[in-house]
Short mmCIF file of C-alpha atoms in Angstrom, two decimals:
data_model
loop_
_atom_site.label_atom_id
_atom_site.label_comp_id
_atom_site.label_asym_id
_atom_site.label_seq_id
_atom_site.Cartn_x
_atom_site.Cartn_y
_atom_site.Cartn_z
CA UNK A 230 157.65 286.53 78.76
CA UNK A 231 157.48 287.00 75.07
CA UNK A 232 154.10 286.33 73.13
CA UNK A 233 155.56 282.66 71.71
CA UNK A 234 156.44 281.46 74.96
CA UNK A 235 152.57 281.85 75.74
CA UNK A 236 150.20 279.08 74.45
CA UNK A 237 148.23 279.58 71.57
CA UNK A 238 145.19 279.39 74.03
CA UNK A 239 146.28 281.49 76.41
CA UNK A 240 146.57 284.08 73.79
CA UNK A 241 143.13 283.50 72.25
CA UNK A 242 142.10 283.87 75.80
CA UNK A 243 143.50 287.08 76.45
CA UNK A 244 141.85 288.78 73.37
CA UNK A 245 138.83 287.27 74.06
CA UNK A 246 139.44 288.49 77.55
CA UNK A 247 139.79 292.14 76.86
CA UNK A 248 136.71 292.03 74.36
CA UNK A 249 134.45 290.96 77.30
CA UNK A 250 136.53 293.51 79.35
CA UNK A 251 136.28 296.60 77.56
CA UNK A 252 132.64 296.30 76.67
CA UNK A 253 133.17 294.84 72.69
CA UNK A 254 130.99 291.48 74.04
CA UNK A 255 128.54 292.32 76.25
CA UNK A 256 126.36 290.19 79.21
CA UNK A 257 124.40 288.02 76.47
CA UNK A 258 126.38 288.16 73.69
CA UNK A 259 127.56 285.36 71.90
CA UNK A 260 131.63 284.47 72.25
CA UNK A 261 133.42 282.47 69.42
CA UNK A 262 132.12 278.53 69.05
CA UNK A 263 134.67 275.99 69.17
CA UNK A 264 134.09 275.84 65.74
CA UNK A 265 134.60 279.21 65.13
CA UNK A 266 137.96 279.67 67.38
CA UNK A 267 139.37 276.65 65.03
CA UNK A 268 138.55 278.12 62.21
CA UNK A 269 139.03 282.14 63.27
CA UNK A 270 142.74 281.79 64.61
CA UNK A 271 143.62 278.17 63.03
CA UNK A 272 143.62 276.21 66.11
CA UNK A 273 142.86 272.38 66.68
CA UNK A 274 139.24 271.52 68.30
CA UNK A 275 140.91 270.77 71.65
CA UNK A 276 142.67 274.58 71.61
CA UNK A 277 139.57 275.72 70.83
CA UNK A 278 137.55 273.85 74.03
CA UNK A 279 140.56 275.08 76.60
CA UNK A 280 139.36 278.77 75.75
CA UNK A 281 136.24 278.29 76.41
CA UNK A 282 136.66 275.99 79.22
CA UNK A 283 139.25 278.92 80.87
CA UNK A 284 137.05 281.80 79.94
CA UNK A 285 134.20 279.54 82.01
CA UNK A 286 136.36 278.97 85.17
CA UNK A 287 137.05 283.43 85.40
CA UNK A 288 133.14 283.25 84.91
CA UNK A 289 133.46 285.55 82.59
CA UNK A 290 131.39 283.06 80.10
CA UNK A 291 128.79 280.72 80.79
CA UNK A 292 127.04 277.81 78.07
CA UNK A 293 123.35 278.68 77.32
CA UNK A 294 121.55 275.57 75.58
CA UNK A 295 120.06 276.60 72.39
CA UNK A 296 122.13 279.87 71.99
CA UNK A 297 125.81 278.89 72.77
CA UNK A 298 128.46 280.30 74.93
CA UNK A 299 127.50 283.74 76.16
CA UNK A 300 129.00 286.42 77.96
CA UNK A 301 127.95 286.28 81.90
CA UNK A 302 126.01 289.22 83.59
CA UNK A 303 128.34 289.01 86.27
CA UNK A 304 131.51 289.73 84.18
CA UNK A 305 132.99 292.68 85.40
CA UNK A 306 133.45 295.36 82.75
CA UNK A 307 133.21 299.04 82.40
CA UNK A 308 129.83 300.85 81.15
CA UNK A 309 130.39 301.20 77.01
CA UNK A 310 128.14 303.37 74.17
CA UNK A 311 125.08 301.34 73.59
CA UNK A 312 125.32 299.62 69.82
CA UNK A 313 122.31 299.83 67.74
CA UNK A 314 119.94 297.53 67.83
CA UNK A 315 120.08 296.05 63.97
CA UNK A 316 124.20 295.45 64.94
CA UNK A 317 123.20 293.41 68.30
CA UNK A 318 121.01 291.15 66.41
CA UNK A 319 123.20 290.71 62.85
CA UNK A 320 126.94 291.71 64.50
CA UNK A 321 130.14 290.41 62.15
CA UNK A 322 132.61 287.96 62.13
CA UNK A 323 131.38 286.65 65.97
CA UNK A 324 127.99 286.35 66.92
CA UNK A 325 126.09 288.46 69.13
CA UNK A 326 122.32 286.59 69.52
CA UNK A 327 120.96 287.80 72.74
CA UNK A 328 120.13 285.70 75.88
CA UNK A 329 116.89 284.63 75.90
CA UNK A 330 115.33 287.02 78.16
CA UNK A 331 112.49 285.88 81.17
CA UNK A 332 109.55 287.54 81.74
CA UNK A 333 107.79 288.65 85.40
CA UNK A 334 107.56 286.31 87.62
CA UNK A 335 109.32 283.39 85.73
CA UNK A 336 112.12 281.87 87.67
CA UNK A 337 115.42 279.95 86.01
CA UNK A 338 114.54 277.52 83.12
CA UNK A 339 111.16 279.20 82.32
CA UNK A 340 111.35 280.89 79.24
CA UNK A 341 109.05 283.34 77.83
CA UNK A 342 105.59 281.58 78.08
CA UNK A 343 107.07 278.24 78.97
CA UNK A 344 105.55 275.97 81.45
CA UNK A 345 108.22 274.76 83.65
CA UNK A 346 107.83 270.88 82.46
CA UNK A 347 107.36 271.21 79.14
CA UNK A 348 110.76 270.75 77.26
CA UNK A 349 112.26 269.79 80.46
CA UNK A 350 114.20 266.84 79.40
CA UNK A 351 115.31 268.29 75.72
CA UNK A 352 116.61 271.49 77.88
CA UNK A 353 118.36 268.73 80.18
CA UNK A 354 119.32 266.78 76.99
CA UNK A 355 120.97 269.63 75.25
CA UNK A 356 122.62 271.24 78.14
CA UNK A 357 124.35 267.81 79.01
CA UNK A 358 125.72 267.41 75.62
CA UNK A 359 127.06 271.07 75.53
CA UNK A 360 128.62 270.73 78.75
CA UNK A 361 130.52 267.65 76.74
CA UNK A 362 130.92 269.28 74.05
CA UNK A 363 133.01 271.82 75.20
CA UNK A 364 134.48 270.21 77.81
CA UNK A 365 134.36 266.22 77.55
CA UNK A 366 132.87 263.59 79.70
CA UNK A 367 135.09 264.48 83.19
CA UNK A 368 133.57 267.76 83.03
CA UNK A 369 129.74 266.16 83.17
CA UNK A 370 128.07 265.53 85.98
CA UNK A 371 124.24 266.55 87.22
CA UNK A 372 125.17 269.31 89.37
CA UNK A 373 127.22 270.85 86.57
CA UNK A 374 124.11 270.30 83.80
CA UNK A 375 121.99 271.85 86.75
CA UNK A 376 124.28 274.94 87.54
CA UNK A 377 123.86 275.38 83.07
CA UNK A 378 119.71 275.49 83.21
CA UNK A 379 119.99 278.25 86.42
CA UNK A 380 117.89 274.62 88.24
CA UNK A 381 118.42 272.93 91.74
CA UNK A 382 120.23 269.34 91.19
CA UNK A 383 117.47 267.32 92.74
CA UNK A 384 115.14 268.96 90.45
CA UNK A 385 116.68 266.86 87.00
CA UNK A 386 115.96 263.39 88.82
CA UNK A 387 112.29 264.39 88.19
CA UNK A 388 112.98 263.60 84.32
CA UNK A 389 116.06 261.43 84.36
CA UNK A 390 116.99 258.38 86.46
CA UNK A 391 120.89 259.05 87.43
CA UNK A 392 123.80 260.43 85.42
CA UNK A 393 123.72 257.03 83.40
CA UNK A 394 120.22 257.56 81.99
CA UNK A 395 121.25 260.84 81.19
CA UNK A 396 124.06 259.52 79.04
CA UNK A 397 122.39 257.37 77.23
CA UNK A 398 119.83 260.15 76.33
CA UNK A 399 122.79 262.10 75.12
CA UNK A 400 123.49 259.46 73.08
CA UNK A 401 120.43 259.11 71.86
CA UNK A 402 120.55 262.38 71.13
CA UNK A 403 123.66 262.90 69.07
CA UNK A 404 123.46 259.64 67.01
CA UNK A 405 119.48 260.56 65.53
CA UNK A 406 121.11 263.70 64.56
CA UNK A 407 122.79 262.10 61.56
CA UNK A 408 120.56 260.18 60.56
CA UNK A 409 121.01 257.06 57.68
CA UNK A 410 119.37 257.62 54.06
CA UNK A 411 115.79 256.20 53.45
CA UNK A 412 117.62 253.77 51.43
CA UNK A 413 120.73 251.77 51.22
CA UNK A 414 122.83 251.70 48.56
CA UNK A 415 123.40 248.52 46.24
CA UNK A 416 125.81 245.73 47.26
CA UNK A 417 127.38 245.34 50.57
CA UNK A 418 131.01 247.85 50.69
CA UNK A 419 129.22 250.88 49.87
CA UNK A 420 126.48 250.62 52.57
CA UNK A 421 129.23 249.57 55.13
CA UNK A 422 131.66 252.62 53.85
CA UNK A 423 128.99 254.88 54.23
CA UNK A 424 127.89 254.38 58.08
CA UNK A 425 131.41 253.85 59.14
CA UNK A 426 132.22 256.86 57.43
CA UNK A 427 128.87 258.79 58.93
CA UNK A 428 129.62 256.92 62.42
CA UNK A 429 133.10 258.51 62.81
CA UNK A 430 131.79 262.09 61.61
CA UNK A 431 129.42 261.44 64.66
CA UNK A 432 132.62 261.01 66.84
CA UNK A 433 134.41 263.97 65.22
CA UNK A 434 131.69 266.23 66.38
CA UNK A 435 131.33 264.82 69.83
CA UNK A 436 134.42 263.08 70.92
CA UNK A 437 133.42 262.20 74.31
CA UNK A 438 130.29 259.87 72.67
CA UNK A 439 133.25 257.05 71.80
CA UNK A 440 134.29 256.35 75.62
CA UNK A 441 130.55 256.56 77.13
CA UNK A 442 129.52 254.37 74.16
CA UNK A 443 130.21 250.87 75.88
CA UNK A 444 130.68 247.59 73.50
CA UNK A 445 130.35 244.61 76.27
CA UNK A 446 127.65 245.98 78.49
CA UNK A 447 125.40 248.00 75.40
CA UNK A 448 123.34 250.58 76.15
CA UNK A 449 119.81 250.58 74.70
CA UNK A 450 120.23 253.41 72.46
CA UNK A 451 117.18 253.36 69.96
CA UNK A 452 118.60 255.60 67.37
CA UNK A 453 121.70 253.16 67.27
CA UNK A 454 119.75 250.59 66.55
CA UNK A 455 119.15 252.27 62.62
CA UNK A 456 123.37 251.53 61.96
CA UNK A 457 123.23 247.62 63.41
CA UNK A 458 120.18 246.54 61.23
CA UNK A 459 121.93 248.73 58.26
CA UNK A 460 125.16 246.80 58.99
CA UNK A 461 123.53 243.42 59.34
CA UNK A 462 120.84 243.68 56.57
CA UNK A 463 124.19 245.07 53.94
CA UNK A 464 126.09 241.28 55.19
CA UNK A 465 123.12 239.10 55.91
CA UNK A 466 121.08 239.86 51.90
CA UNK A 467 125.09 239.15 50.08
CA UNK A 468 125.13 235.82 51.85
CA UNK A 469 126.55 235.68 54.90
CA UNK A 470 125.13 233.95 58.07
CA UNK A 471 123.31 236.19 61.12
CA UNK A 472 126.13 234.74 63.39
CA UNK A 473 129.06 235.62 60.82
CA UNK A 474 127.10 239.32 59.58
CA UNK A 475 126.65 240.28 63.54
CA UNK A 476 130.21 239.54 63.61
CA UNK A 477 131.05 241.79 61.36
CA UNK A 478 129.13 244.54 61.91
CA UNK A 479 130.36 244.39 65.70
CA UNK A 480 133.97 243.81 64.09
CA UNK A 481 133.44 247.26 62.11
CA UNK A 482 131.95 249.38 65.01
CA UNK A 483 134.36 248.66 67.22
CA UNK A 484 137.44 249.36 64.50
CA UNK A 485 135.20 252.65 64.54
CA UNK A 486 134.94 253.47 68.31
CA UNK A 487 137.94 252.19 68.85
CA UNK A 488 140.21 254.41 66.75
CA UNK A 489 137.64 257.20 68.31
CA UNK A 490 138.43 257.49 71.54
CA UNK A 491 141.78 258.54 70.62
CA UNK A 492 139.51 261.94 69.91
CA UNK A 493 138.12 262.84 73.69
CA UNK A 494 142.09 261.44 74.67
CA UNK A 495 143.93 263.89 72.48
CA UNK A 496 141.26 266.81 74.27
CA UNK A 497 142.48 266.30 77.09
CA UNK A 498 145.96 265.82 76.53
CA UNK A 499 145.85 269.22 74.77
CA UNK A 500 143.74 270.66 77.78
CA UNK A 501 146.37 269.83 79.97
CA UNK A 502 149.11 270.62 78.08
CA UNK A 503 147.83 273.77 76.35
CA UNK A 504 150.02 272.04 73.34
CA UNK A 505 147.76 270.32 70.03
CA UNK A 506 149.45 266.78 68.57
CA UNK A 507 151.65 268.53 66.21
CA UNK A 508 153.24 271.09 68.78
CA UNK A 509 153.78 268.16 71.02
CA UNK A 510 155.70 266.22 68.45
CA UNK A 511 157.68 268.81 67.41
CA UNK A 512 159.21 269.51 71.21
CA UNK A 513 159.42 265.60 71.27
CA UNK A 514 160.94 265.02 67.79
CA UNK A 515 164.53 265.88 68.94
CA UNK A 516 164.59 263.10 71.18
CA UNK A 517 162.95 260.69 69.11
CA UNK A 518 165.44 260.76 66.31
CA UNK A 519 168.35 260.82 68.62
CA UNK A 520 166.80 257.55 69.97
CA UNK A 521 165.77 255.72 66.48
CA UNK A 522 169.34 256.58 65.69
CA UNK A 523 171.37 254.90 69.19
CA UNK A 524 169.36 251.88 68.83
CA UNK A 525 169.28 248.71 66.66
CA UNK A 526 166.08 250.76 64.43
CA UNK A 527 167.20 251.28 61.14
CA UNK A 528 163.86 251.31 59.68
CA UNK A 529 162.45 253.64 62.52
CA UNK A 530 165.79 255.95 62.36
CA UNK A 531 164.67 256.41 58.27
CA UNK A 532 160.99 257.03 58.91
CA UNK A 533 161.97 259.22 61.42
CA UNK A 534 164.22 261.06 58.38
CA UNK A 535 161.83 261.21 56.23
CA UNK A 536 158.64 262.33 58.20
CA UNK A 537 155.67 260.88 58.40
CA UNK A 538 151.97 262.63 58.09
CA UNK A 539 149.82 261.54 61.08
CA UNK A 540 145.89 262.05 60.63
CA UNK A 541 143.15 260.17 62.36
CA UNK A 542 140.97 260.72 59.50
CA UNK A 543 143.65 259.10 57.04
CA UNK A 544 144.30 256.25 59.41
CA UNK A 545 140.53 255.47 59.68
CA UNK A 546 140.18 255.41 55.84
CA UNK A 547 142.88 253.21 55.37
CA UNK A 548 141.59 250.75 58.00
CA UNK A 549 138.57 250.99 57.45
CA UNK A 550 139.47 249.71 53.75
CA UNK A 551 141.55 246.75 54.66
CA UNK A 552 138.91 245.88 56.99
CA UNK A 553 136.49 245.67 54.52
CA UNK A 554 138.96 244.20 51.76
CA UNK A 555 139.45 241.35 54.44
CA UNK A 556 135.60 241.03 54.31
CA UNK A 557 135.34 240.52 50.90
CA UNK A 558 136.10 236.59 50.34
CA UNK A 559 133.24 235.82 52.55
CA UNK A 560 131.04 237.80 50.69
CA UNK A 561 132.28 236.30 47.14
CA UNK A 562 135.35 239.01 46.26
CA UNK A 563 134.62 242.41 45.09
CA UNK A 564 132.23 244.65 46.26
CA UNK A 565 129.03 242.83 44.85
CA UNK A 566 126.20 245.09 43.44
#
């Protein structure tokens, strides 16, 4: 089989692989981020999460909250030249931070002079939304958060309720993380155009958050609470009613969410596949255009011609515009200030 019949993951894999393998990444060390991969070999996000997500399942990796994806003790590789110390700590290109080590006597989840309780839910917390992170929302679940902290299952219920209360602590979590500015700016679009735009960075970053975020049954997530009072406050002081600025604001979150899901979708699609949107299309386009051209689609059939550039991020500006531009009559035309 020649190298381009094997997906770009597979082959990001296999180097990764033979690092681990012949000693280059050793038991601690720090493999590639998602981030990293996309940016290292030019690979979408979802690419980047089927690496990691692979090199997982040959356990030849394993998530460690607060550090990242490390290399697993139990990875079977052959003895290599110890590196100095100074190269372990700075390393180039990918990271090599060590895993935290435990002293005597301290079992899983007890780090060096930690009392078992004490950061118990942030540890729970941060493992959960790694575990999503890297491999969406089907891949969460409590036993899989307990198998990341090294901790029995039973022993997370002593800090969260179910798998529910868990996920809205994630989401708790994530959203305080970008936080709104002190102050708003003048007028009503600007305000609105800034937490949309701030709201969907929040869903780039964490693209299962948009499906677990639910808008007819909401989940009392304090730090969400920050956008709806920015939202409302924005309509409600330029003059429109509570009922009609709620509206809105729900109107705008949704348009948000909404086009957001599309994100933790496309993961998996690519997951599956092992092929990002734009490989897809291309091994689809054939078919497409023959289509567009049999049928009574003129329009389509020249679109089709002529290409057209699909983004998320270009779609939700545009939308997110008109949406706003539709808003505008209520609030007496043009952005007031």
């Amino acid at each position: 089989m020649g190298e381009k019949s094997v997906p770009r993951y597979g082959r990001i894999v296999a180097e990764l692989r033979g690092r681990i393998e012949t000693g280059e990444l050793a038991p601690g060390d720090r493999v590639p981020s998602t981030r990293e991969i996309t940016r290292r070999w030019g690979v979408a996000m979802a690419t980047a999460t089927k690496v990691l997500t692979e090199l997982r399942h040959e356990g030849l990796v394993h998530a460690v909250p607060g550090v990242g994806t490390v290399v697993s003790t139990t990875a079977a590789r052959p003895a290599r030249t110890a590196r100095p110390v100074a190269a372990q700590r700075t390393g180039t290109g990918i990271g090599t931070r060590p895993a935290p080590r435990r002293g005597p006597g301290r079992g899983p989840g007890q780090e060096d002079g930690t009392e078992p309780g004490a950061l118990a839910l942030d540890r729970i917390v941060e493992a959960a939304v790694a575990v999503a992170d890297a491999e969406g929302l089907a891949a969460l679940s409590m036993r899989r958060v307990a198998a990341e902290l090294g901790v029995a299952t039973m022993s997370l219920y002593r800090h969260v309720a179910d798998k529910d209360d868990l996920l809205v602590r994630m989401m708790d979590t994530v959203i305080a993380g970008h936080p709104l500015p002190a102050a708003p700016p003048p007028g009503w679009r600007e305000p609105l155009e800034l937490a949309a735009r701030q709201l969907w960075g929040v869903f780039r970053a964490h693209p299962w958050l948009a499906p677990a975020l639910s808008m007819t049954r909401p989940q009392l997530i304090t730090s969400a609470l920050a956008y709806s009072e920015w939202g409302l406050s924005a309509l409600h002081r330029n003059g429109l009613d509570l009922q009609t600025a709620f509206t809105s604001h729900l109107m705008l979150l949704n348009y948000v969410r909404g086009l957001a899901v599309n994100l933790e979708a496309e993961r998996e699609a690519e997951a599956q596949s092992g092929l990002d949107s734009e490989e897809w299309m291309d091994t689809r386009e054939p078919e497409v255009v023959a289509s567009f051209g049999e049928g009574p689609y003129p329009t389509l059939a020249l679109l089709a011609e002529r290409g057209y550039d699909f983004g998320l991020d270009d779609l939700f500006e545009f939308g997110l515009q008109r949406l706003l531009d539709g808003l505008a009559p209520l609030l007496g035309g043009a952005s007031p200030s």
